[in-house]
PDB file of C-alpha atoms and ligand atoms in Angstrom:
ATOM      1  CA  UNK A   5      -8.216 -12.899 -14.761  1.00  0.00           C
ATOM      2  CA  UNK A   6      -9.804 -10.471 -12.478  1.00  0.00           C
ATOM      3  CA  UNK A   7      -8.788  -6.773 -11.589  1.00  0.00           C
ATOM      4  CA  UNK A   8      -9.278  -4.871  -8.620  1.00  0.00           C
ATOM      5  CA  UNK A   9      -8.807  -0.985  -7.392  1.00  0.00           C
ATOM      6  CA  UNK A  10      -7.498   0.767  -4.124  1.00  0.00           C
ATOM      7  CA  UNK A  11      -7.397   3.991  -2.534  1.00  0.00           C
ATOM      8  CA  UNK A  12      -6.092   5.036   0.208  1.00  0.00           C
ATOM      9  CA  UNK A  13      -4.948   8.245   2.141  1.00  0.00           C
ATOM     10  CA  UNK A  14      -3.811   9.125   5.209  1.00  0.00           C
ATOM     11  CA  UNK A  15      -2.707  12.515   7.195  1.00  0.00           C
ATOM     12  CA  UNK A  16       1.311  13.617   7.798  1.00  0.00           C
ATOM     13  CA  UNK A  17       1.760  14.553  11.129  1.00  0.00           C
ATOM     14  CA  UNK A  18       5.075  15.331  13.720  1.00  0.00           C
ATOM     15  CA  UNK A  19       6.301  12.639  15.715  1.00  0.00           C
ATOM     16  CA  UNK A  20       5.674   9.641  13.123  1.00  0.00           C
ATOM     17  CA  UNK A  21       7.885   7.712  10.733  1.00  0.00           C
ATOM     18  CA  UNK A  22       7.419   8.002   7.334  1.00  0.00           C
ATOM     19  CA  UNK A  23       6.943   4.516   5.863  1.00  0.00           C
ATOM     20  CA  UNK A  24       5.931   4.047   2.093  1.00  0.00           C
ATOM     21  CA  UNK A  25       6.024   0.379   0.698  1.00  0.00           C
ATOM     22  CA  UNK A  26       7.943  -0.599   3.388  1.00  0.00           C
ATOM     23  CA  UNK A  27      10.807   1.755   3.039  1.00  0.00           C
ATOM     24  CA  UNK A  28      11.423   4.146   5.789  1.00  0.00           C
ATOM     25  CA  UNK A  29      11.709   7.444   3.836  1.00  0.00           C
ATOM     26  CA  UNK A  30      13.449  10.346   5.841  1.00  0.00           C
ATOM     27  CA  UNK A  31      11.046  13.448   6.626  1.00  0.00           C
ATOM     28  CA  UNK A  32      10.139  15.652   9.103  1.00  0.00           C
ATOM     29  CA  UNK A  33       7.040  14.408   9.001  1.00  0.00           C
ATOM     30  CA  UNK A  34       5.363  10.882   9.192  1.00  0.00           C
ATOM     31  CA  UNK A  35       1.606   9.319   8.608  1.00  0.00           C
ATOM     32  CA  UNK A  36      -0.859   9.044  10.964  1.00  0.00           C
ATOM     33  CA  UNK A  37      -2.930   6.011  11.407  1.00  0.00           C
ATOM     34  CA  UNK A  38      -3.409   2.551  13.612  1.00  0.00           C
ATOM     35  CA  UNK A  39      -0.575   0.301  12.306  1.00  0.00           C
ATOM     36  CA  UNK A  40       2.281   2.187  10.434  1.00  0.00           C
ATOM     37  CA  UNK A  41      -0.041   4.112   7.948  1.00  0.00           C
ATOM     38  CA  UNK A  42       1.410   2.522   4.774  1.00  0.00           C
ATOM     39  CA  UNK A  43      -0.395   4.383   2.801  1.00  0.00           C
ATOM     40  CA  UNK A  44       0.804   2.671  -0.614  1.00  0.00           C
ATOM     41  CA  UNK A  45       0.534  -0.614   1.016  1.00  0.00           C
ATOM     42  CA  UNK A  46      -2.852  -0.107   2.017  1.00  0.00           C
ATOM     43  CA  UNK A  47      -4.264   0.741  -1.267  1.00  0.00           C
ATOM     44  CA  UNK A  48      -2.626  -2.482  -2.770  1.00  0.00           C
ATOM     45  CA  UNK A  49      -3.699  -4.748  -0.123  1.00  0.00           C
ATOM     46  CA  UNK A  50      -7.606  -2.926  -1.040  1.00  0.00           C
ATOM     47  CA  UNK A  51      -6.397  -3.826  -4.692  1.00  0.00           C
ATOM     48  CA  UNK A  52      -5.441  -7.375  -3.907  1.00  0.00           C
ATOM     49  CA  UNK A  53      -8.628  -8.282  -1.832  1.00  0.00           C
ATOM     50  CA  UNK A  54     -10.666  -6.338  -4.287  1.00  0.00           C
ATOM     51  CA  UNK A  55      -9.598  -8.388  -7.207  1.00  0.00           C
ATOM     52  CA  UNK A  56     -10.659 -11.514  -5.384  1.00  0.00           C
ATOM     53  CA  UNK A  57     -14.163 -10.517  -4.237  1.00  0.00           C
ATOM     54  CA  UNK A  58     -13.031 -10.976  -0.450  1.00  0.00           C
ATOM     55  CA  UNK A  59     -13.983  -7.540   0.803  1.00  0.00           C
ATOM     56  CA  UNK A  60     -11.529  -4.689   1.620  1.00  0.00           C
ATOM     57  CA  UNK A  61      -9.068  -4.332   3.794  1.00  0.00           C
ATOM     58  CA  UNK A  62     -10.544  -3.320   6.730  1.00  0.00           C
ATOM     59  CA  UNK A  63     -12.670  -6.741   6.872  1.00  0.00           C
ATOM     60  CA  UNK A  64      -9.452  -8.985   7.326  1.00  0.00           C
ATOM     61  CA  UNK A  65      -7.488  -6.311   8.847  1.00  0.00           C
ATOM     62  CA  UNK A  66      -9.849  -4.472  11.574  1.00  0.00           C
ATOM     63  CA  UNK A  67      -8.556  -1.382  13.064  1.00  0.00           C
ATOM     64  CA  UNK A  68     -10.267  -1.861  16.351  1.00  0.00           C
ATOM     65  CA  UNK A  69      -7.836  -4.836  16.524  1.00  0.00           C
ATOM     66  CA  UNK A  70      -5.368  -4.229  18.517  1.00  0.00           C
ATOM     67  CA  UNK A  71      -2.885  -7.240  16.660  1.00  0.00           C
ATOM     68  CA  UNK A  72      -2.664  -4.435  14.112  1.00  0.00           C
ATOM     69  CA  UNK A  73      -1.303  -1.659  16.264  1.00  0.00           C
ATOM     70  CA  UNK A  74       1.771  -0.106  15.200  1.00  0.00           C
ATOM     71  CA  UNK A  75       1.797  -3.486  12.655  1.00  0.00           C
ATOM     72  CA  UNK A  76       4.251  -3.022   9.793  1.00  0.00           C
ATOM     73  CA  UNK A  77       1.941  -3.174   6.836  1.00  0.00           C
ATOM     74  CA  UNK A  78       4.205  -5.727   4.895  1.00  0.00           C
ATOM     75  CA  UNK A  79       3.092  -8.400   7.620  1.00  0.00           C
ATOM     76  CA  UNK A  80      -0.194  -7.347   6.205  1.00  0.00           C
ATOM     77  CA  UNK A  81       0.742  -7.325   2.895  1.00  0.00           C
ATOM     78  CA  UNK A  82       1.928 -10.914   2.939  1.00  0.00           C
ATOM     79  CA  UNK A  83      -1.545 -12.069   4.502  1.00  0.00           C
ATOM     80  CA  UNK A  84      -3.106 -10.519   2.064  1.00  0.00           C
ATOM     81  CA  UNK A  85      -1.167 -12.446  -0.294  1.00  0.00           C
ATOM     82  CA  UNK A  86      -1.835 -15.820   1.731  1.00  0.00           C
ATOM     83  CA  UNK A  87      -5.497 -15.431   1.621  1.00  0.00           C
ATOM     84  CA  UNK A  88      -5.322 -15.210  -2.082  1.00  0.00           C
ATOM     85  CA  UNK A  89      -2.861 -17.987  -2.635  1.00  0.00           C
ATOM     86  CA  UNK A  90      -5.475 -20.018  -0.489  1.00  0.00           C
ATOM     87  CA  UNK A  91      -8.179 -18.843  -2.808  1.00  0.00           C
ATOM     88  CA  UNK A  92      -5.546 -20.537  -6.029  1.00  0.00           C
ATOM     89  CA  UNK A  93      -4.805 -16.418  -7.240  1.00  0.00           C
ATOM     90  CA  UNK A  94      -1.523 -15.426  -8.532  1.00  0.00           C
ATOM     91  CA  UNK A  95      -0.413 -11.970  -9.088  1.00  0.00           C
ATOM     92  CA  UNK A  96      -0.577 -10.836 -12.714  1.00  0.00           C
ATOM     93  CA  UNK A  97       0.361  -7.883 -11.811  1.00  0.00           C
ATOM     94  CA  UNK A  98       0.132  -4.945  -9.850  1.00  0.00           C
ATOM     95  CA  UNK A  99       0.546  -0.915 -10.978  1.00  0.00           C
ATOM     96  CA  UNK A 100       0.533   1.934  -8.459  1.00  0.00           C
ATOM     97  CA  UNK A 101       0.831   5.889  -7.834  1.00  0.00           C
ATOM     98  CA  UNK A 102       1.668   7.631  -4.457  1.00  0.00           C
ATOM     99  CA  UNK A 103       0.558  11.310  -4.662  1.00  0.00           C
ATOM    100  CA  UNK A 104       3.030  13.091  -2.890  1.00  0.00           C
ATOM    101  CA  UNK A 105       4.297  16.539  -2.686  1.00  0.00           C
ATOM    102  CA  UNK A 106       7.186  16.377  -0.889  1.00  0.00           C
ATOM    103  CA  UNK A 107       9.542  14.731   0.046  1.00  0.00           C
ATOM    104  CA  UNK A 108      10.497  13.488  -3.447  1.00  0.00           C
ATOM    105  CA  UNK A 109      10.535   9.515  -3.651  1.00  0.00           C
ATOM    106  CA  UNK A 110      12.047   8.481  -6.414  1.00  0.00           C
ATOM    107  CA  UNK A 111      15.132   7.034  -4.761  1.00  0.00           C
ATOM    108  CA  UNK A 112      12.812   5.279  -2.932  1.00  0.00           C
ATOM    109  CA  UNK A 113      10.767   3.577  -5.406  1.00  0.00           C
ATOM    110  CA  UNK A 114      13.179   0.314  -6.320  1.00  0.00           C
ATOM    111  CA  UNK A 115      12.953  -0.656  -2.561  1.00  0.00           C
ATOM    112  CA  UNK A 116       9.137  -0.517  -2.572  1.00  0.00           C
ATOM    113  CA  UNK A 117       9.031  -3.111  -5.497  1.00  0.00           C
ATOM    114  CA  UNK A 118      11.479  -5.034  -3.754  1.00  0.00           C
ATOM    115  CA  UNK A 119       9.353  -4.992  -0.734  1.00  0.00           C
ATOM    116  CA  UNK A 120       6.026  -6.039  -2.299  1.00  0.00           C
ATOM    117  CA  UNK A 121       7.727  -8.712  -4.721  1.00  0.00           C
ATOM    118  CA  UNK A 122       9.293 -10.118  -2.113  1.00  0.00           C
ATOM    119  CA  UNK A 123       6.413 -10.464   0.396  1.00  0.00           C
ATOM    120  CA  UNK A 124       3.603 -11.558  -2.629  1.00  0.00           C
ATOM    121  CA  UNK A 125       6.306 -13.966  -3.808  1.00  0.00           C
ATOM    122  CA  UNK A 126       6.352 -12.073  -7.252  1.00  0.00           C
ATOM    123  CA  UNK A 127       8.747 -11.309  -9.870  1.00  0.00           C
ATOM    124  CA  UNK A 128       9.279  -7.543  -9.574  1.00  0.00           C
ATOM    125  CA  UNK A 129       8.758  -7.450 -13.072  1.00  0.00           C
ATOM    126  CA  UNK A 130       5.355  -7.329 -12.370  1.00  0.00           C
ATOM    127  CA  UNK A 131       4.997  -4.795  -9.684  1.00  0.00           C
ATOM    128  CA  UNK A 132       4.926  -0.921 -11.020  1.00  0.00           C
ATOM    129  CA  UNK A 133       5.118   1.753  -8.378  1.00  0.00           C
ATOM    130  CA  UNK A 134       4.712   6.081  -9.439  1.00  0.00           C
ATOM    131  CA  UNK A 135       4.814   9.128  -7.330  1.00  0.00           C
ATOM    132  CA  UNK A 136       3.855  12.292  -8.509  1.00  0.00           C
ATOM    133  CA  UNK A 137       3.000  15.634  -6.712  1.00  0.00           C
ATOM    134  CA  UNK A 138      -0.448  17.271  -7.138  1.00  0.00           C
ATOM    135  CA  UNK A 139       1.111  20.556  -8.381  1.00  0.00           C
ATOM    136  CA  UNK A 140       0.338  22.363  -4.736  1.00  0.00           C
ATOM    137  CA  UNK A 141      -3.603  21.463  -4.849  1.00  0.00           C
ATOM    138  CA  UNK A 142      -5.441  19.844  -2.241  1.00  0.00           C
ATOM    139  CA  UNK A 143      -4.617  18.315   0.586  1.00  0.00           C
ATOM    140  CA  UNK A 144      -1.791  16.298  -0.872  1.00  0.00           C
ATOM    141  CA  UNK A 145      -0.689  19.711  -2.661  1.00  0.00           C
ATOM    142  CA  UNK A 146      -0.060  21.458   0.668  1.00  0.00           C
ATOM    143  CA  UNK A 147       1.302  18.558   2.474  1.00  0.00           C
ATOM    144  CA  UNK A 148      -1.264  17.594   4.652  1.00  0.00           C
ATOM    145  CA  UNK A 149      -1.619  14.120   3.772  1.00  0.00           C
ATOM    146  CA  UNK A 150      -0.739  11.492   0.906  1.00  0.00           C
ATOM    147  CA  UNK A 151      -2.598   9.336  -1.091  1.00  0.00           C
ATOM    148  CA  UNK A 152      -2.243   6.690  -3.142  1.00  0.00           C
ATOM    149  CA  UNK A 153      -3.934   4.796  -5.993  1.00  0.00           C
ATOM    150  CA  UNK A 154      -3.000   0.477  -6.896  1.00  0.00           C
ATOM    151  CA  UNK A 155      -4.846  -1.327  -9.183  1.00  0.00           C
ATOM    152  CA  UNK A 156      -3.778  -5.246  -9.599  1.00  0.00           C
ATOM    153  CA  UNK A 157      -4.287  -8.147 -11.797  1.00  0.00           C
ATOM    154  CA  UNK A 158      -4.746 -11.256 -10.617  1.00  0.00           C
ATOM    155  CA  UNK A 159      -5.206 -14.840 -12.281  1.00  0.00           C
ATOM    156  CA  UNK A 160      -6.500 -18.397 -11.548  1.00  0.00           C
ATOM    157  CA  UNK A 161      -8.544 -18.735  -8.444  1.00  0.00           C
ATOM    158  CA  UNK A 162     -11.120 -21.978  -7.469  1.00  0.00           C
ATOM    159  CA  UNK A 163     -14.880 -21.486  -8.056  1.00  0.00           C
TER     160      UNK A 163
HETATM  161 MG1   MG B 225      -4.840   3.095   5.513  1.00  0.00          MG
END
């Protein structure tokens, strides 16, 4: 078995879509960034890659590339989940918390582990998604950004 940690954050601005483990969430705002900004996705895929030694995600997935413009982060998510496959990994499993103040996500959260079950071929007994707010402090507190936090398991591998 091997474990691995992500982090990831990324600004809310006007004029973008709001996109959190693949789910369009509705709000008035959306996160900035090169591909959609998935910021949950992001720090899984950091998890993932972590877990296997292989780097972090901004090895395999450059943003200077222009493949990953605008790129829905579950296309990343899945080669994320190829390159470990190739490497003989299975998910153990995964846990994760979005820090969030608003707009509230709960309803949200069951599609997410749909999502990421789906595209790591997973039972979504084994992926765990949170959100909670950073009661108004910091930059996730006033709404200027959100973060997020995965940690996964993984188990097998060759060599
Ligand atoms: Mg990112």
């Amino acid at each position: 078995m091997r474990i691995g940690f992500g982090y990831d954050v990324h600004r809310l601005v006007e004029g973008r879509r709001l996109v959190l483990g693949g789910v369009d969430v509705p709000y008035e705002k959306g996160l900035h960034g090169h591909s959609d900004a998935d910021v949950l996705l992001h720090a899984l895929i950091d998890a993932l890659i972590g877990a296997a030694g292989l780097g972090d995600i901004g090895k395999h997935f450059p943003p200077t590339d222009p493949a990953w413009k605008d790129a829905s982060s579950l296309d990343l998510l899945a080669r994320a989940g190829s390159l470990l496959r190739e490497k003989g990994y299975t998910v153990g499993n995964i846990d994760s918390t979005i820090v969030c103040e608003a707009p509230k996500l709960l309803g949200h959260i069951p599609g997410m582990v749909r999502n990421i079950s789906r595209v790591l071929g997973c039972g979504e007994e084994r992926v765990n998604v949170k959100a909670k707010t950073e009661e108004g402090l910091g930059f996730t507190g006033s709404g200027d950004g959100i973060s997020a936090y995965a940690v996964a398991l993984i188990e097998g591998g060759r060599g």
